[in-house]
Tab-separated table of C-alpha atoms in Angstrom:
chain	number	residue	atom	x	y	z
A	1	MET	CA	4.172	-17.090	-45.968
A	2	ASN	CA	5.174	-18.733	-42.710
A	3	ILE	CA	6.788	-16.044	-40.532
A	4	ALA	CA	8.536	-16.333	-37.134
A	5	VAL	CA	8.885	-13.229	-35.026
A	6	ILE	CA	11.454	-13.506	-32.233
A	7	GLY	CA	10.558	-11.029	-29.467
A	8	THR	CA	7.057	-9.723	-28.596
A	9	GLY	CA	8.029	-6.211	-27.512
A	10	TYR	CA	6.551	-3.196	-29.179
A	11	VAL	CA	8.019	-3.781	-32.599
A	12	GLY	CA	7.678	-7.521	-32.586
A	13	LEU	CA	4.006	-7.571	-31.471
A	14	VAL	CA	2.949	-4.797	-33.978
A	15	SER	CA	4.907	-6.407	-36.813
A	16	GLY	CA	3.655	-9.902	-36.167
A	17	THR	CA	0.107	-8.837	-35.816
A	18	CYS	CA	0.104	-6.722	-38.993
A	19	PHE	CA	1.795	-9.501	-41.017
A	20	ALA	CA	-0.877	-11.924	-39.806
A	21	ASP	CA	-3.645	-9.507	-40.602
A	22	SER	CA	-2.376	-9.352	-44.222
A	23	GLY	CA	-2.827	-13.147	-44.570
A	24	ASN	CA	0.488	-14.641	-43.428
A	25	ASN	CA	0.814	-17.379	-40.810
A	26	VAL	CA	2.799	-15.833	-37.940
A	27	THR	CA	4.254	-17.373	-34.787
A	28	CYS	CA	5.672	-14.983	-32.242
A	29	VAL	CA	8.288	-16.218	-29.714
A	30	ASP	CA	9.189	-14.807	-26.338
A	31	ILE	CA	11.088	-16.272	-23.370
A	32	ASP	CA	8.702	-14.635	-20.975
A	33	GLU	CA	6.157	-17.410	-20.218
A	34	LYS	CA	3.821	-15.105	-18.354
A	35	LYS	CA	3.703	-12.763	-21.288
A	36	VAL	CA	3.100	-15.563	-23.792
A	37	LYS	CA	0.329	-16.857	-21.633
A	38	THR	CA	-1.298	-13.413	-21.566
A	39	LEU	CA	-1.031	-13.172	-25.401
A	40	ARG	CA	-2.515	-16.637	-25.893
A	41	GLU	CA	-5.421	-15.653	-23.807
A	42	GLY	CA	-6.077	-12.819	-26.255
A	43	ASN	CA	-4.848	-9.900	-24.122
A	44	VAL	CA	-2.672	-7.167	-25.659
A	45	PRO	CA	0.009	-6.029	-23.057
A	46	ILE	CA	0.624	-2.633	-24.637
A	47	TYR	CA	-1.566	0.291	-25.553
A	48	GLU	CA	-1.443	1.053	-29.252
A	49	PRO	CA	-4.500	2.453	-31.158
A	50	GLY	CA	-5.914	-0.051	-33.607
A	51	LEU	CA	-3.792	-2.971	-32.520
A	52	GLU	CA	-6.318	-4.792	-30.386
A	53	ALA	CA	-8.818	-5.086	-33.285
A	54	ILE	CA	-6.453	-6.705	-35.719
A	55	PHE	CA	-4.898	-8.800	-32.953
A	56	ASP	CA	-8.301	-10.262	-32.088
A	57	ARG	CA	-9.129	-10.864	-35.736
A	58	SER	CA	-5.793	-12.648	-36.462
A	59	ILE	CA	-6.148	-14.911	-33.455
A	60	ARG	CA	-9.749	-15.679	-34.328
A	61	GLU	CA	-8.748	-16.625	-37.891
A	62	ASN	CA	-5.867	-18.736	-36.548
A	63	ARG	CA	-3.138	-16.795	-38.268
A	64	LEU	CA	-1.353	-15.471	-35.171
A	65	HIS	CA	0.295	-17.778	-32.600
A	66	PHE	CA	2.476	-17.437	-29.573
A	67	THR	CA	5.103	-19.757	-28.103
A	68	THR	CA	8.196	-19.939	-25.855
A	69	ASP	CA	9.739	-22.562	-28.148
A	70	MET	CA	11.875	-20.859	-30.763
A	71	ALA	CA	12.587	-24.039	-32.731
A	72	GLU	CA	8.881	-24.669	-33.051
A	73	ALA	CA	8.512	-21.289	-34.747
A	74	VAL	CA	11.659	-21.255	-36.823
A	75	THR	CA	11.674	-24.803	-38.318
A	76	ASP	CA	8.930	-24.223	-40.914
A	77	ALA	CA	9.432	-20.449	-41.323
A	78	ASP	CA	10.186	-18.766	-44.637
A	79	ILE	CA	11.245	-15.611	-42.866
A	80	VAL	CA	12.456	-15.091	-39.268
A	81	PHE	CA	12.275	-11.525	-37.903
A	82	LEU	CA	14.566	-10.633	-35.021
A	83	CYS	CA	12.624	-8.027	-32.917
A	84	LEU	CA	14.819	-8.052	-29.866
A	85	PRO	CA	15.767	-5.241	-27.424
A	86	THR	CA	18.999	-3.315	-28.091
A	87	PRO	CA	19.148	-0.946	-25.097
A	88	PRO	CA	21.916	1.624	-24.785
A	89	GLY	CA	24.866	0.956	-22.482
A	90	GLY	CA	26.431	3.611	-20.364
A	91	ASP	CA	28.540	4.836	-23.273
A	92	GLY	CA	25.602	4.903	-25.706
A	93	GLN	CA	26.625	1.695	-27.455
A	94	ALA	CA	23.665	-0.530	-28.406
A	95	ASP	CA	23.611	-3.790	-26.397
A	96	LEU	CA	23.405	-6.570	-28.933
A	97	SER	CA	23.584	-9.496	-26.451
A	98	ALA	CA	19.973	-10.513	-27.055
A	99	VAL	CA	20.349	-10.400	-30.847
A	100	MET	CA	23.606	-12.295	-30.875
A	101	LYS	CA	22.325	-14.936	-28.352
A	102	VAL	CA	19.434	-15.710	-30.711
A	103	ALA	CA	21.657	-15.653	-33.759
A	104	GLY	CA	23.859	-18.189	-32.121
A	105	GLN	CA	20.913	-20.537	-31.658
A	106	LEU	CA	19.318	-20.119	-35.055
A	107	GLY	CA	21.915	-22.042	-37.116
A	108	GLY	CA	20.938	-25.407	-35.654
A	109	MET	CA	17.295	-24.837	-36.384
A	110	LEU	CA	17.465	-24.188	-40.140
A	111	THR	CA	16.422	-27.036	-42.411
A	112	ASP	CA	15.409	-25.161	-45.609
A	113	TYR	CA	16.361	-21.770	-47.055
A	114	THR	CA	15.269	-19.036	-44.658
A	115	VAL	CA	15.560	-15.283	-44.698
A	116	ILE	CA	16.745	-13.902	-41.315
A	117	VAL	CA	15.679	-10.261	-40.822
A	118	ASN	CA	17.114	-7.795	-38.379
A	119	LYS	CA	14.044	-5.721	-37.513
A	120	SER	CA	15.666	-4.464	-34.326
A	121	THR	CA	17.447	-1.165	-34.542
A	122	VAL	CA	21.078	-2.251	-34.610
A	123	PRO	CA	24.498	-0.677	-35.299
A	124	VAL	CA	26.199	-0.733	-38.651
A	125	GLY	CA	27.795	-4.100	-39.317
A	126	THR	CA	25.318	-6.150	-37.241
A	127	ALA	CA	24.021	-8.112	-40.285
A	128	ASP	CA	27.624	-9.301	-40.843
A	129	ARG	CA	27.947	-10.385	-37.206
A	130	VAL	CA	24.574	-12.184	-37.267
A	131	ARG	CA	25.533	-13.939	-40.505
A	132	GLU	CA	28.818	-15.158	-39.011
A	133	ALA	CA	27.051	-16.411	-35.820
A	134	ILE	CA	24.512	-18.414	-37.781
A	135	ALA	CA	27.085	-19.773	-40.192
A	136	GLU	CA	28.929	-21.456	-37.331
A	137	GLN	CA	26.148	-24.053	-37.261
A	138	ALA	CA	24.413	-23.743	-40.675
A	139	ASP	CA	25.409	-23.928	-44.387
A	140	PRO	CA	25.590	-20.369	-45.718
A	141	GLU	CA	23.453	-21.524	-48.634
A	142	LEU	CA	20.549	-22.155	-46.171
A	143	PHE	CA	20.019	-18.540	-45.234
A	144	ASP	CA	20.526	-14.858	-45.960
A	145	VAL	CA	20.588	-12.071	-43.402
A	146	VAL	CA	18.614	-8.916	-44.235
A	147	SER	CA	18.368	-5.527	-42.560
A	148	ASN	CA	14.762	-4.216	-42.538
A	149	PRO	CA	14.550	-1.273	-40.122
A	150	GLU	CA	11.180	-0.277	-38.688
A	151	PHE	CA	9.851	3.283	-38.924
A	152	LEU	CA	6.912	3.033	-36.589
A	153	ARG	CA	5.555	6.003	-34.607
A	154	GLU	CA	4.195	5.001	-31.277
A	155	GLY	CA	0.520	6.003	-31.245
A	156	ALA	CA	0.314	5.449	-35.027
A	157	ALA	CA	2.222	2.213	-35.404
A	158	VAL	CA	-0.520	0.142	-37.050
A	159	GLU	CA	-1.238	2.780	-39.634
A	160	ASP	CA	2.527	3.214	-40.258
A	161	PHE	CA	2.943	-0.539	-40.748
A	162	MET	CA	-0.090	-0.990	-42.942
A	163	LYS	CA	0.630	2.117	-45.061
A	164	PRO	CA	4.383	2.704	-44.892
A	165	GLU	CA	5.890	5.802	-46.504
A	166	ARG	CA	8.768	3.547	-47.590
A	167	VAL	CA	10.099	0.082	-46.906
A	168	VAL	CA	13.886	-0.270	-46.602
A	169	ILE	CA	15.406	-3.633	-47.350
A	170	GLY	CA	19.129	-4.110	-46.919
A	171	THR	CA	20.537	-7.129	-48.690
A	172	GLY	CA	23.009	-8.137	-51.390
A	173	SER	CA	21.030	-11.332	-52.160
A	174	GLU	CA	18.600	-11.196	-55.080
A	175	ARG	CA	16.729	-14.188	-53.647
A	176	ALA	CA	16.242	-12.570	-50.249
A	177	ALA	CA	15.254	-9.231	-51.875
A	178	ASP	CA	12.609	-10.960	-53.968
A	179	ILE	CA	11.124	-12.713	-50.964
A	180	MET	CA	11.068	-9.503	-48.916
A	181	THR	CA	9.599	-7.498	-51.759
A	182	THR	CA	6.831	-10.053	-52.209
A	183	LEU	CA	6.099	-9.876	-48.479
A	184	TYR	CA	5.806	-6.114	-48.436
A	185	GLU	CA	4.049	-5.454	-51.826
A	186	PRO	CA	0.527	-5.655	-50.315
A	187	PHE	CA	1.467	-2.736	-47.983
A	188	VAL	CA	2.580	-0.363	-50.754
A	189	ARG	CA	-0.190	-0.636	-53.304
A	190	SER	CA	-0.534	3.176	-53.282
A	191	GLY	CA	2.890	3.494	-54.928
A	192	ASN	CA	5.163	4.185	-51.939
A	193	PRO	CA	8.638	2.797	-52.589
A	194	ILE	CA	10.371	-0.422	-51.531
A	195	ILE	CA	14.084	0.627	-51.463
A	196	VAL	CA	16.598	-2.137	-51.731
A	197	MET	CA	20.148	-1.210	-50.692
A	198	ASP	CA	23.124	-2.860	-49.049
A	199	GLU	CA	22.943	-3.989	-45.406
A	200	ARG	CA	25.131	-1.311	-43.883
A	201	SER	CA	23.335	1.547	-45.603
A	202	SER	CA	20.037	0.132	-44.387
A	203	GLU	CA	21.292	-0.128	-40.857
A	204	LEU	CA	22.510	3.442	-40.909
A	205	THR	CA	19.263	4.734	-42.490
A	206	LYS	CA	17.247	4.039	-39.354
A	207	TYR	CA	19.702	5.841	-37.116
A	208	ALA	CA	20.120	8.757	-39.532
A	209	ALA	CA	16.283	9.193	-39.750
A	210	ASN	CA	15.788	9.332	-36.008
A	211	ALA	CA	18.851	11.471	-35.409
A	212	MET	CA	17.591	13.963	-37.941
A	213	LEU	CA	14.127	14.156	-36.451
A	214	ALA	CA	15.626	14.551	-32.959
A	215	THR	CA	17.844	17.320	-34.232
A	216	LYS	CA	14.875	19.102	-35.822
A	217	ILE	CA	12.954	18.946	-32.499
A	218	THR	CA	15.941	20.175	-30.555
A	219	PHE	CA	16.603	23.025	-32.972
A	220	MET	CA	13.063	24.303	-32.453
A	221	ASN	CA	13.478	24.035	-28.648
A	222	GLU	CA	16.638	26.200	-28.977
A	223	ILE	CA	14.627	28.648	-31.046
A	224	ALA	CA	11.931	28.608	-28.342
A	225	ASN	CA	14.558	29.405	-25.742
A	226	ILE	CA	15.661	32.420	-27.764
A	227	CYS	CA	12.094	33.504	-28.260
A	228	GLU	CA	11.605	33.726	-24.517
A	229	ARG	CA	14.582	35.981	-24.182
A	230	VAL	CA	13.816	38.390	-27.078
A	231	GLY	CA	9.966	38.509	-26.663
A	232	ALA	CA	9.130	36.544	-29.813
A	233	ASN	CA	6.516	33.827	-30.183
A	234	VAL	CA	7.727	30.314	-31.340
A	235	ASP	CA	4.373	29.527	-32.806
A	236	ASN	CA	4.733	32.371	-35.230
A	237	VAL	CA	8.322	31.360	-36.080
A	238	ARG	CA	7.174	27.756	-36.638
A	239	ARG	CA	4.430	28.864	-39.085
A	240	GLY	CA	6.963	31.136	-40.806
A	241	ILE	CA	9.535	28.515	-41.546
A	242	GLY	CA	7.189	25.479	-41.755
A	243	THR	CA	5.678	26.736	-45.014
A	244	ASP	CA	9.150	26.484	-46.635
A	245	SER	CA	9.007	23.143	-48.541
A	246	ARG	CA	12.655	22.607	-47.841
A	247	ILE	CA	11.962	22.532	-44.128
A	248	GLY	CA	8.396	21.153	-43.845
A	249	LYS	CA	5.828	21.518	-41.149
A	250	ARG	CA	6.392	18.449	-39.071
A	251	PHE	CA	8.582	18.137	-35.923
A	252	LEU	CA	8.687	21.918	-35.434
A	253	PHE	CA	6.660	22.045	-32.250
A	254	ALA	CA	8.620	23.348	-29.231
A	255	GLY	CA	8.253	21.570	-25.936
A	256	ILE	CA	10.101	19.980	-23.033
A	257	GLY	CA	12.185	17.631	-25.059
A	258	TYR	CA	11.865	14.283	-26.850
A	259	GLY	CA	11.679	10.881	-25.153
A	260	GLY	CA	10.574	7.384	-26.007
A	261	SER	CA	12.397	4.258	-26.921
A	262	CYS	CA	13.828	5.385	-30.235
A	263	PHE	CA	15.156	8.924	-30.373
A	264	PRO	CA	17.289	8.924	-27.246
A	265	LYS	CA	18.655	5.497	-27.854
A	266	ASP	CA	19.304	5.916	-31.588
A	267	VAL	CA	20.964	9.329	-31.238
A	268	GLN	CA	23.335	7.822	-28.594
A	269	ALA	CA	24.048	4.798	-30.835
A	270	ILE	CA	24.880	6.737	-34.015
A	271	HIS	CA	27.022	9.108	-31.910
A	272	TYR	CA	28.903	6.096	-30.465
A	273	THR	CA	29.323	4.517	-33.968
A	274	ALA	CA	30.826	7.778	-35.208
A	275	ALA	CA	33.235	7.938	-32.274
A	276	GLN	CA	34.268	4.309	-32.778
A	277	ASN	CA	35.186	5.166	-36.382
A	278	GLY	CA	37.189	8.232	-35.479
A	279	TYR	CA	34.536	10.873	-36.175
A	280	ASP	CA	33.409	13.519	-33.755
A	281	PHE	CA	29.639	14.033	-34.417
A	282	LYS	CA	29.448	17.531	-32.910
A	283	ILE	CA	25.758	18.247	-33.819
A	284	LEU	CA	24.598	15.243	-31.872
A	285	ASP	CA	26.723	16.242	-28.897
A	286	SER	CA	24.593	19.388	-28.747
A	287	VAL	CA	21.344	17.608	-29.444
A	288	MET	CA	21.818	15.307	-26.471
A	289	LYS	CA	22.963	18.107	-24.185
A	290	VAL	CA	20.100	20.429	-25.043
A	291	ASN	CA	17.501	17.689	-24.724
A	292	GLU	CA	18.626	16.784	-21.248
A	293	SER	CA	18.321	20.365	-19.996
A	294	GLN	CA	15.009	20.849	-21.914
A	295	LYS	CA	13.321	18.030	-20.054
A	296	VAL	CA	13.506	19.897	-16.795
A	297	SER	CA	13.260	23.417	-18.272
A	298	ILE	CA	9.708	23.724	-17.020
A	299	VAL	CA	10.982	23.265	-13.421
A	300	ARG	CA	13.394	26.145	-14.009
A	301	LYS	CA	10.381	28.292	-15.105
A	302	MET	CA	8.685	27.290	-11.897
A	303	GLU	CA	11.657	28.262	-9.794
A	304	ALA	CA	11.702	31.665	-11.518
A	305	TYR	CA	8.018	32.154	-11.044
A	306	TYR	CA	7.992	31.286	-7.314
A	307	GLY	CA	11.394	32.810	-6.678
A	308	THR	CA	12.639	29.671	-4.933
A	309	ASN	CA	13.709	26.090	-5.573
A	310	ASP	CA	12.139	24.939	-2.271
A	311	PHE	CA	8.634	23.688	-3.023
A	312	SER	CA	7.943	22.352	0.418
A	313	GLY	CA	4.308	22.618	1.217
A	314	LYS	CA	3.212	23.019	-2.411
A	315	THR	CA	1.132	20.496	-4.391
A	316	PHE	CA	1.246	20.441	-8.160
A	317	GLY	CA	-1.001	18.680	-10.621
A	318	VAL	CA	0.605	16.805	-13.505
A	319	TRP	CA	-1.298	16.131	-16.696
A	320	GLY	CA	0.454	13.491	-18.960
A	321	LEU	CA	3.081	10.919	-17.980
A	322	SER	CA	3.745	9.165	-21.278
A	323	PHE	CA	6.502	10.544	-23.593
A	324	LYS	CA	3.872	11.278	-26.248
A	325	PRO	CA	0.094	10.900	-26.611
A	326	GLU	CA	-1.610	7.715	-27.760
A	327	THR	CA	0.875	5.417	-26.003
A	328	ASP	CA	1.526	4.126	-22.489
A	329	ASP	CA	5.300	4.187	-23.105
A	330	ILE	CA	7.119	6.252	-20.544
A	331	ARG	CA	10.732	5.459	-21.592
A	332	GLU	CA	12.761	8.685	-21.272
A	333	ALA	CA	9.446	10.573	-20.813
A	334	PRO	CA	10.113	14.197	-19.647
A	335	ALA	CA	7.463	13.660	-16.952
A	336	LEU	CA	9.815	11.155	-15.228
A	337	TYR	CA	12.472	13.860	-14.886
A	338	VAL	CA	10.055	16.646	-14.016
A	339	ALA	CA	8.407	14.621	-11.250
A	340	ASP	CA	11.701	13.515	-9.819
A	341	GLU	CA	13.095	17.061	-9.754
A	342	LEU	CA	10.013	18.515	-8.123
A	343	VAL	CA	9.818	15.887	-5.437
A	344	LYS	CA	13.494	16.386	-4.668
A	345	GLN	CA	12.569	20.056	-4.074
A	346	GLY	CA	9.880	19.159	-1.578
A	347	ALA	CA	6.708	19.211	-3.700
A	348	ARG	CA	3.800	16.743	-3.620
A	349	LEU	CA	2.151	15.756	-6.878
A	350	ILE	CA	-1.314	14.666	-8.134
A	351	ALA	CA	-0.780	12.914	-11.490
A	352	TYR	CA	-3.115	11.850	-14.265
A	353	ASP	CA	-2.570	10.138	-17.638
A	354	PRO	CA	-5.172	8.341	-19.805
A	355	GLU	CA	-2.997	5.220	-20.376
A	356	ALA	CA	0.409	5.475	-18.656
A	357	ILE	CA	-0.148	5.486	-14.961
A	358	GLY	CA	0.812	1.832	-14.514
A	359	THR	CA	3.997	2.004	-16.661
A	360	PHE	CA	4.949	5.289	-14.907
A	361	LYS	CA	4.601	3.692	-11.443
A	362	ARG	CA	6.914	0.808	-12.579
A	363	ALA	CA	9.562	3.115	-13.887
A	364	THR	CA	9.750	6.027	-11.497
A	365	THR	CA	11.604	6.245	-8.173
A	366	GLN	CA	10.253	5.282	-4.804
A	367	ARG	CA	10.643	8.876	-3.698
A	368	VAL	CA	8.211	9.982	-6.441
A	369	LEU	CA	5.749	7.169	-5.626
A	370	ASP	CA	5.812	8.167	-1.916
A	371	ASN	CA	4.935	11.776	-2.831
A	372	THR	CA	2.446	11.332	-5.678
A	373	THR	CA	-1.206	10.616	-5.754
A	374	PHE	CA	-2.353	9.064	-9.011
A	375	VAL	CA	-5.876	9.794	-10.103
A	376	HIS	CA	-8.008	8.394	-12.907
A	377	ASP	CA	-9.894	11.597	-13.916
A	378	GLN	CA	-8.112	14.613	-15.166
A	379	LYS	CA	-10.310	16.945	-13.132
A	380	ASP	CA	-9.226	15.226	-9.939
A	381	ALA	CA	-5.625	16.431	-10.646
A	382	LEU	CA	-6.887	20.056	-10.400
A	383	GLU	CA	-8.207	19.829	-6.847
A	384	ASP	CA	-6.318	21.869	-4.146
A	385	ILE	CA	-3.215	22.322	-6.220
A	386	ASP	CA	-0.906	25.330	-6.366
A	387	ALA	CA	-0.310	24.894	-10.221
A	388	LEU	CA	-0.919	22.483	-13.058
A	389	ILE	CA	2.013	21.100	-15.125
A	390	ILE	CA	1.256	19.694	-18.638
A	391	CYS	CA	3.882	17.217	-19.826
A	392	THR	CA	2.098	15.370	-22.632
A	393	GLU	CA	-0.202	16.679	-25.455
A	394	TRP	CA	-3.048	14.209	-25.088
A	395	ASN	CA	-6.009	15.373	-27.129
A	396	GLU	CA	-8.336	15.227	-24.201
A	397	PHE	CA	-6.276	17.949	-22.498
A	398	ARG	CA	-7.164	20.251	-25.400
A	399	ARG	CA	-10.898	19.729	-25.159
A	400	PRO	CA	-11.434	21.571	-21.869
A	401	THR	CA	-11.068	25.200	-22.816
A	402	VAL	CA	-8.764	27.308	-20.678
A	403	ASP	CA	-11.897	29.048	-19.277
A	404	HIS	CA	-12.618	26.223	-16.823
A	405	PHE	CA	-9.296	26.416	-14.950
A	406	LYS	CA	-10.262	29.506	-13.008
A	407	ASP	CA	-13.347	27.756	-11.552
A	408	GLU	CA	-11.721	24.441	-10.760
A	409	MET	CA	-8.304	25.394	-9.395
A	410	LYS	CA	-7.363	26.975	-6.080
A	411	GLN	CA	-4.652	28.882	-7.989
A	412	PRO	CA	-5.251	28.952	-11.772
A	413	VAL	CA	-1.566	28.839	-12.720
A	414	ILE	CA	-0.517	26.580	-15.649
A	415	PHE	CA	2.920	25.545	-16.705
A	416	ASP	CA	2.413	24.101	-20.148
A	417	GLY	CA	5.348	22.073	-21.552
A	418	ARG	CA	3.454	21.315	-24.759
A	419	ASN	CA	1.854	24.701	-25.754
A	420	LEU	CA	-1.686	23.375	-25.881
A	421	TYR	CA	-3.589	26.646	-25.431
A	422	ASP	CA	-3.999	29.845	-27.299
A	423	LEU	CA	-2.466	32.866	-25.504
A	424	ASP	CA	-5.361	35.292	-26.084
A	425	ARG	CA	-7.825	32.641	-24.686
A	426	ALA	CA	-5.629	32.179	-21.723
A	427	ARG	CA	-5.396	35.895	-21.163
A	428	ASN	CA	-9.156	36.355	-21.329
A	429	ALA	CA	-9.761	33.327	-19.086
A	430	GLY	CA	-8.112	35.103	-16.164
A	431	ILE	CA	-5.346	32.629	-15.590
A	432	THR	CA	-1.555	32.754	-15.352
A	433	TYR	CA	-0.223	30.680	-18.238
A	434	ILE	CA	3.472	29.957	-18.818
A	435	SER	CA	4.396	27.888	-21.843
A	436	VAL	CA	7.447	27.213	-24.096
A	437	GLY	CA	8.948	29.877	-26.368
A	438	ARG	CA	5.901	32.181	-26.061
A	439	PRO	CA	5.141	35.312	-23.998
A	440	SER	CA	3.937	34.397	-20.458
A	441	VAL	CA	0.412	35.400	-19.531
A	442	ILE	CA	0.507	36.769	-15.966
A	443	HIS	CA	-2.932	37.599	-14.592
A	444	GLU	CA	-2.976	40.297	-11.935
A	445	GLU	CA	-5.793	38.758	-9.832
A	446	VAL	CA	-4.025	35.404	-9.751
A	447	GLU	CA	-0.846	37.078	-8.672
A	448	GLU	CA	-2.460	38.967	-5.910
A	449	GLY	CA	-3.928	35.705	-4.613
A	450	ARG	CA	-0.608	34.032	-4.811
A	451	LYS	CA	1.009	36.790	-2.745
A	452	VAL	CA	-1.674	36.436	-0.019
């Protein structure tokens, strides 16, 4: 098929590249001339495992193209995917200005029947609004509008796209449903379902899925907070409940909160939609409130450990800046909040991340930049620091055993926001190790050195 993808952000670039790799002719559109030039030159502007290989192959085989001219891409397209940003406003409402602007332009570009697909995460009722906007300039017989939410995990997006657990298609049109089913059938040969439903249910499905996962994460963080108060170990609790098939093992790891481009935005958006329709979504009130406090909970542990909130004269190492491993995305990353809070309290930082240093620098405050040294080797973030803070669970942080910290750190004190290390190993390694929802390991020799 001929496919146009409007928007080359994370979802648009991954979707367009994967569709091209499966044999379609794909043209991606973006208004950013510099970005389009970069893409045409064969450079991938985001870090996503596996993406570069299929990107290169699709360009080499002339199936993936980039342009700033939307009409050029849309005129011959069988399907047009809208992969546009829908950032949250101050009240949590998703900003649809980019989606509606493009919808208003599409009508005049359609010459043959075309399926218009909302791939962006959008509020319930957006398909109706897009349909109305296009119909102002085009015969309604020339197009159908479909909701097709993405369920891509950053760090595993290519795998998720190529082997989806399910494909959700929201449309009341049999013709559009047949075209979309034909497009996705190569991706579900193992038998995973293509679920066709109405547009509004499809739109709500994406929000409901992310809100449910965010709630599950937040629940375990609450359990972790209780564990710290009663002397329990959240790892044991996780194993105890995760074997219940009704609950499952995934998204039960305690930490310093969720971040990224999806969970925070989608929780806010479904909460806003509920309020606009006269419903008080009390669970999500709590989810958002708890997650905000959880992001800086590690700073509260540091204040308790040092007995002060004045960190003047102290230098802390930070491992991990991205909101999760295997991505350079720092949107709503806990590290942003932890760094800002510590610098406010007088600390200096030495920070390392395998992929996200550049994106972190562009997103953080000038105050943090002025008080942070960024290094490109994780060992360099251990030199002459008072403690190490772990904000992201990159696999390479697991590979050094806890035994090496005592030799490489001035003060082997670790505040671990992702529970990377075994408590017994930490105890035997002679370090002070404070994590989330687990008993703290306080080593007497380290404490004596700290007092001196």
